[in-house]
XYZ file of C-alpha atoms in Angstrom:
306
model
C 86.635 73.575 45.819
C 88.137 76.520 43.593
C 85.114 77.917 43.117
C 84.785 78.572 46.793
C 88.018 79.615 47.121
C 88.980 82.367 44.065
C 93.248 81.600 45.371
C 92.738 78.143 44.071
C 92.016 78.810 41.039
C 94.166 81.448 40.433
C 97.186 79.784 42.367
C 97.354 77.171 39.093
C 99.175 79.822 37.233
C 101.545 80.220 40.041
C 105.514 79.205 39.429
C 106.942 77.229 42.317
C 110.283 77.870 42.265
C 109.513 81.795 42.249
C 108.984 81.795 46.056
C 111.889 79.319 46.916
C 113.900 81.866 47.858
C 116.212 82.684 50.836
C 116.011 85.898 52.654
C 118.796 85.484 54.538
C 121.192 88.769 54.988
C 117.815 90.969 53.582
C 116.352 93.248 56.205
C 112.550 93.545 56.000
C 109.854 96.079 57.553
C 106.036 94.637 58.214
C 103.636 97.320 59.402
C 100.493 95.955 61.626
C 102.652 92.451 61.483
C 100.701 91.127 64.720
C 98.060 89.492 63.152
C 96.223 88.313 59.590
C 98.454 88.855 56.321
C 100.770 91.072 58.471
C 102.044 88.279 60.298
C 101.855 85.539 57.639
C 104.235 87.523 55.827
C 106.758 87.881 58.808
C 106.292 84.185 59.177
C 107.210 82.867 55.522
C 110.105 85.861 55.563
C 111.267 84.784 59.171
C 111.216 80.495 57.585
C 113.638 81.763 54.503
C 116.018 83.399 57.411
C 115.356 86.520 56.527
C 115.672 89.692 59.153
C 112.159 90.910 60.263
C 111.318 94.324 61.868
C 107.285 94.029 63.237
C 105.967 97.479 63.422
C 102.741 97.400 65.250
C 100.525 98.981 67.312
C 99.795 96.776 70.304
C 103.202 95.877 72.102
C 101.525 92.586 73.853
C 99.619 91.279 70.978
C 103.160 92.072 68.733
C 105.257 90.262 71.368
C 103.089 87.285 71.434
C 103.133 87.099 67.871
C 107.168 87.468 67.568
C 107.216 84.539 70.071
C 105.353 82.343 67.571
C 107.410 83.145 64.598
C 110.360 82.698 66.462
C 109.623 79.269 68.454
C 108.252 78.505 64.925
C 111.161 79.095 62.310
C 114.149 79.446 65.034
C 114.918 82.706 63.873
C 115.896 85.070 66.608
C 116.449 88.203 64.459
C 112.819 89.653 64.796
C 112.308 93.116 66.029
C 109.304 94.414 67.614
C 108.540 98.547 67.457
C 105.544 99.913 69.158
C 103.858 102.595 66.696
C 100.574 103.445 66.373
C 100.445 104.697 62.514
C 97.523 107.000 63.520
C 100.088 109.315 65.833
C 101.634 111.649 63.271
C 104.405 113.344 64.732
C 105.320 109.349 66.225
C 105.411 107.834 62.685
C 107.957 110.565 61.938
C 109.654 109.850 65.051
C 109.659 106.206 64.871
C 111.444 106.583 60.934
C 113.828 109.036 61.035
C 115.036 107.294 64.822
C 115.219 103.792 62.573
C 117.717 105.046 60.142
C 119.968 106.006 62.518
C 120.050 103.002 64.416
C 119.807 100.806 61.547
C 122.342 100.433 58.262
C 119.891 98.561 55.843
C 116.311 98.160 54.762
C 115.886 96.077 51.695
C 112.219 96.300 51.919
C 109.042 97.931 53.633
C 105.869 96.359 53.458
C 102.883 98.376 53.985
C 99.998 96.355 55.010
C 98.545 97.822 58.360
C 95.055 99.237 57.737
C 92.475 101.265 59.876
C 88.927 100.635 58.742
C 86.891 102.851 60.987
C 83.406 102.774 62.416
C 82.669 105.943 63.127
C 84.983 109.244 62.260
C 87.431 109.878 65.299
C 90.594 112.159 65.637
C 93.910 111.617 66.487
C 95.585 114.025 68.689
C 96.990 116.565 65.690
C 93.584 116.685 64.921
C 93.151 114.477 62.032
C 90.615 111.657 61.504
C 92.247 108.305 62.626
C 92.072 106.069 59.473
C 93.652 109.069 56.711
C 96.754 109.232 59.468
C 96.609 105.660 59.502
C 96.214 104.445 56.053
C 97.469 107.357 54.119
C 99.543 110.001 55.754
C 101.189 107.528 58.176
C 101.891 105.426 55.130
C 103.078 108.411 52.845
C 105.552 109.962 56.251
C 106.640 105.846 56.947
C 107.769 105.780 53.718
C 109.156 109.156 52.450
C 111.176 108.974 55.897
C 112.312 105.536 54.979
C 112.830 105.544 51.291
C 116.725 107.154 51.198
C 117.610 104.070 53.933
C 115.596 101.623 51.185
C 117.489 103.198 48.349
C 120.788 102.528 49.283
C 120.046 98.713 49.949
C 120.413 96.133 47.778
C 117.430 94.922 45.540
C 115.070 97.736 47.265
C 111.687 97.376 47.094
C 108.015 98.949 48.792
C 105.250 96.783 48.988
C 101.799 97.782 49.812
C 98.502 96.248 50.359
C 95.531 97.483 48.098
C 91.866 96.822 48.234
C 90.172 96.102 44.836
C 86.584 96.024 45.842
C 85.190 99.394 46.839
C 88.281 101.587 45.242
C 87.570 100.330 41.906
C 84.802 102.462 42.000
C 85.703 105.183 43.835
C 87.816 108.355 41.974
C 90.508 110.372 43.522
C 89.105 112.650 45.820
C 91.058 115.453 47.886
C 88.662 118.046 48.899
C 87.955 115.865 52.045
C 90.607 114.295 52.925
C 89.240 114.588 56.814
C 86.279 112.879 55.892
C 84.712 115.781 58.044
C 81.682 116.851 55.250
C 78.602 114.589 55.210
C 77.680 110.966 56.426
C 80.952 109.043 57.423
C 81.163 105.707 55.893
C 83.544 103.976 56.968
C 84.607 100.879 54.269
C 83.710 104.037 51.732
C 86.193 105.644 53.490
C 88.764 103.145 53.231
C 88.294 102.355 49.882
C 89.167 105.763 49.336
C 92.364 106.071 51.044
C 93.770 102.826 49.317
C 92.160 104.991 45.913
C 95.559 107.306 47.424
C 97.420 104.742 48.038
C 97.829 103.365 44.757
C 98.306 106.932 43.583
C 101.392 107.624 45.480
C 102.844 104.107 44.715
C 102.616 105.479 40.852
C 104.338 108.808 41.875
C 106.936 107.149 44.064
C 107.447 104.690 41.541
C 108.294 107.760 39.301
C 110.286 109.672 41.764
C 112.625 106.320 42.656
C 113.474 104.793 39.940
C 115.779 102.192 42.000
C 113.378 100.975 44.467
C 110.303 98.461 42.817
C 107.134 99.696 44.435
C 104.045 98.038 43.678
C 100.764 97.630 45.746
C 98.526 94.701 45.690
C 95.111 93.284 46.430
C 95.283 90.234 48.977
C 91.949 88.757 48.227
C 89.026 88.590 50.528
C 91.082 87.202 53.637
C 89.596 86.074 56.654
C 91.446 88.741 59.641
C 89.843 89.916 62.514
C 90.149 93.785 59.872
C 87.082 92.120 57.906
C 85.053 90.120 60.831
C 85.092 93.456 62.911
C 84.287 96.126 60.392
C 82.466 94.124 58.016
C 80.661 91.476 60.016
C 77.926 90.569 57.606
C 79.815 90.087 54.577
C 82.337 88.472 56.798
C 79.445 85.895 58.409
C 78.050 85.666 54.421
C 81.474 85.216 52.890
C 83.206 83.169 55.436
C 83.195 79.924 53.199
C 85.252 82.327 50.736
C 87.436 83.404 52.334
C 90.947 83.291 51.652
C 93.236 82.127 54.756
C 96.023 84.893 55.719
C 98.602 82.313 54.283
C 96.284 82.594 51.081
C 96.256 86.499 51.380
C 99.923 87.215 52.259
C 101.033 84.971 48.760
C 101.638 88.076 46.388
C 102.781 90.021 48.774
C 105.594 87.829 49.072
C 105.561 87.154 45.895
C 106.674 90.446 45.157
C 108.950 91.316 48.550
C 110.937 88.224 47.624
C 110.867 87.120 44.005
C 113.144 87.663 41.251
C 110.145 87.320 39.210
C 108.218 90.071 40.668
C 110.900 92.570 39.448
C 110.736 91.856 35.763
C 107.443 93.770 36.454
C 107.781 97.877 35.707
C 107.450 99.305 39.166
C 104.341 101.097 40.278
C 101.790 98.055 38.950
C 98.495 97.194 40.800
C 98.725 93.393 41.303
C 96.977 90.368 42.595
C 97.340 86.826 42.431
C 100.808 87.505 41.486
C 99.572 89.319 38.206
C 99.215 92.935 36.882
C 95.918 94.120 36.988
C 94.361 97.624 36.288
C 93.867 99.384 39.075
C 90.742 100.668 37.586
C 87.531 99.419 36.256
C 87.277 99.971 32.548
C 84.779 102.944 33.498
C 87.276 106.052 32.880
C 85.622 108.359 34.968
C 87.397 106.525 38.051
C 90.821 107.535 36.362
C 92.533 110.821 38.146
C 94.471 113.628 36.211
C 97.689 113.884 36.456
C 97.015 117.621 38.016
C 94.822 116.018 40.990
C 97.611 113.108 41.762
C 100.586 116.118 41.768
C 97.840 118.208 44.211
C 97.421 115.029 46.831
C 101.042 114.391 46.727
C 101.460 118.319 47.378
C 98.992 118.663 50.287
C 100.341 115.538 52.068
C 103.714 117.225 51.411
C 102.565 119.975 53.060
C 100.520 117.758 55.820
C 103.525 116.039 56.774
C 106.268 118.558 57.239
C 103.862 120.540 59.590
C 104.516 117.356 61.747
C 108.187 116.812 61.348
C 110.598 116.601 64.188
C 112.748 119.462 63.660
């Protein structure tokens, strides 16, 4: 029933014809595309003939999944790179090697996600899920973007969380998570907190490209049962499937619709929605969203390829 299931409800509102697009000739990036909404997405994108590049961690788990979308929609033209987003000087690597070898990139979706258990480090020292879910997002892109600008009908796409950064305010004095009790899902919340934040100030930097992140719903993927297996055991009637979860985000990689939206919107269930609670004090100042965009600056050129 749609009271179980929050997408039924809200899909009533949904226009048909929006999503019965083709992609064919469009060129399309999918971080963590493997499994859950990652791979939905490459699915539906790889059914409308469009050109898929999986970027994922695990090169077995990413090959078996290519081999499904493939024996699945008969479309040959999907790419599998092996890149853990969590290896700094490798995301940088992995971008800036991309646009030479490759003339177009219509659109990048962001949707891999590190929710972490207990606070590790990568190898430059930083704690696994910030390189993961915001400096390997912010180097992905920034590397990408003049590739995506010169393509036709550009567009960034990122996933969001709504529970858990709705109540959390922009914080950068520990972006390392290294001071007090580490909290993982806290954690997380707050790096998609960032991750709205630099979809606003890209959206302001790039005028061409339509960025916009988004919430997926509460989707069942292994993300959820393995970091949050309690509300995952309580919540699993809920649940949205990935199919469910990946709607808006090709809602907005593919439709026209989607673009009649000003870039740099929160969204979900194909719909604006604020990207903070009415309580103001979760709203940053402009100052503090110029200072995170200026320390992960900062952050990534001390790992650039030179």
């Amino acid at each position: 029933s749609s009271c179980r299931n929050p997408y039924l409800a809200a899909s009533k509102h949904f226009v048909e014809k929006d999503l019965e697009v083709s992609a064919a000739g469009r060129v399309f990036m999918i971080t963590g595309a493997n499994s859950g909404i990652g791979k939905a997405t490459a699915l539906a994108i790889a059914k409308r003939g469009g050109t898929v590049h999986m970027v994922c961690r695990n090169k077995d788990k990413a090959e078996e999944a290519r081999a499904d979308i493939v024996k699945e929609t008969g479309n040959k033209e999907v790419y599998v790179h092996v890149l853990d987003l969590s290896e700094t000087k490798k995301v940088w690597e992995f971008a800036e090697g991309f646009k030479k070898k490759y003339k177009t990139l219509n659109v990048l979706v962001n949707n891999a996600g590190a929710i972490m258990n207990q606070r590790e480090v990568n190898a430059e020292g930083l704690e696994k899920s910030f390189a993961t879910n915001v400096l390997g997002v912010f180097i992905l892109t920034k590397s990408l973007i003049p590739l995506i600008e010169k393509s036709l009908d550009p567009r960034v796409v990122s996933h969001g969380v709504l529970w858990g950064m709705l109540v959390q305010k922009l914080r950068i004095g520990n972006l390392q998570s290294d001071r007090g009790r580490f909290d993982g899902t806290m954690v997380y919340a707050q790096h998609k907190r960032q991750q709205v934040v630099l979809t606003e100030q890209w959206a302001k930097a790039h005028p061409t490209i339509h960025f916009s992140v988004m919430h997926p719903g509460w989707v069942d993927t292994p993300t959820v049962a393995n970091a949050m297996p309690d509300f995952h055991r309580s919540m699993k009637a809920s649940l949205r499937s990935p199919e469910q979860g990946a709607d808006t985000v090709l809602w907005l990689a593919l439709s026209e619709a989607a673009t009649k939206n000003p870039s740099g919107r929160f969204y979900q269930d194909r719909r604006v929605v604020p990207a903070h609670l009415p309580l103001a004090w979760t709203h940053s100042s402009p100052l503090e969203e110029q200072k995170l965009m200026a320390l992960l600056e900062d952050m990534a050129k001390t790992f650039q390829p030179h």
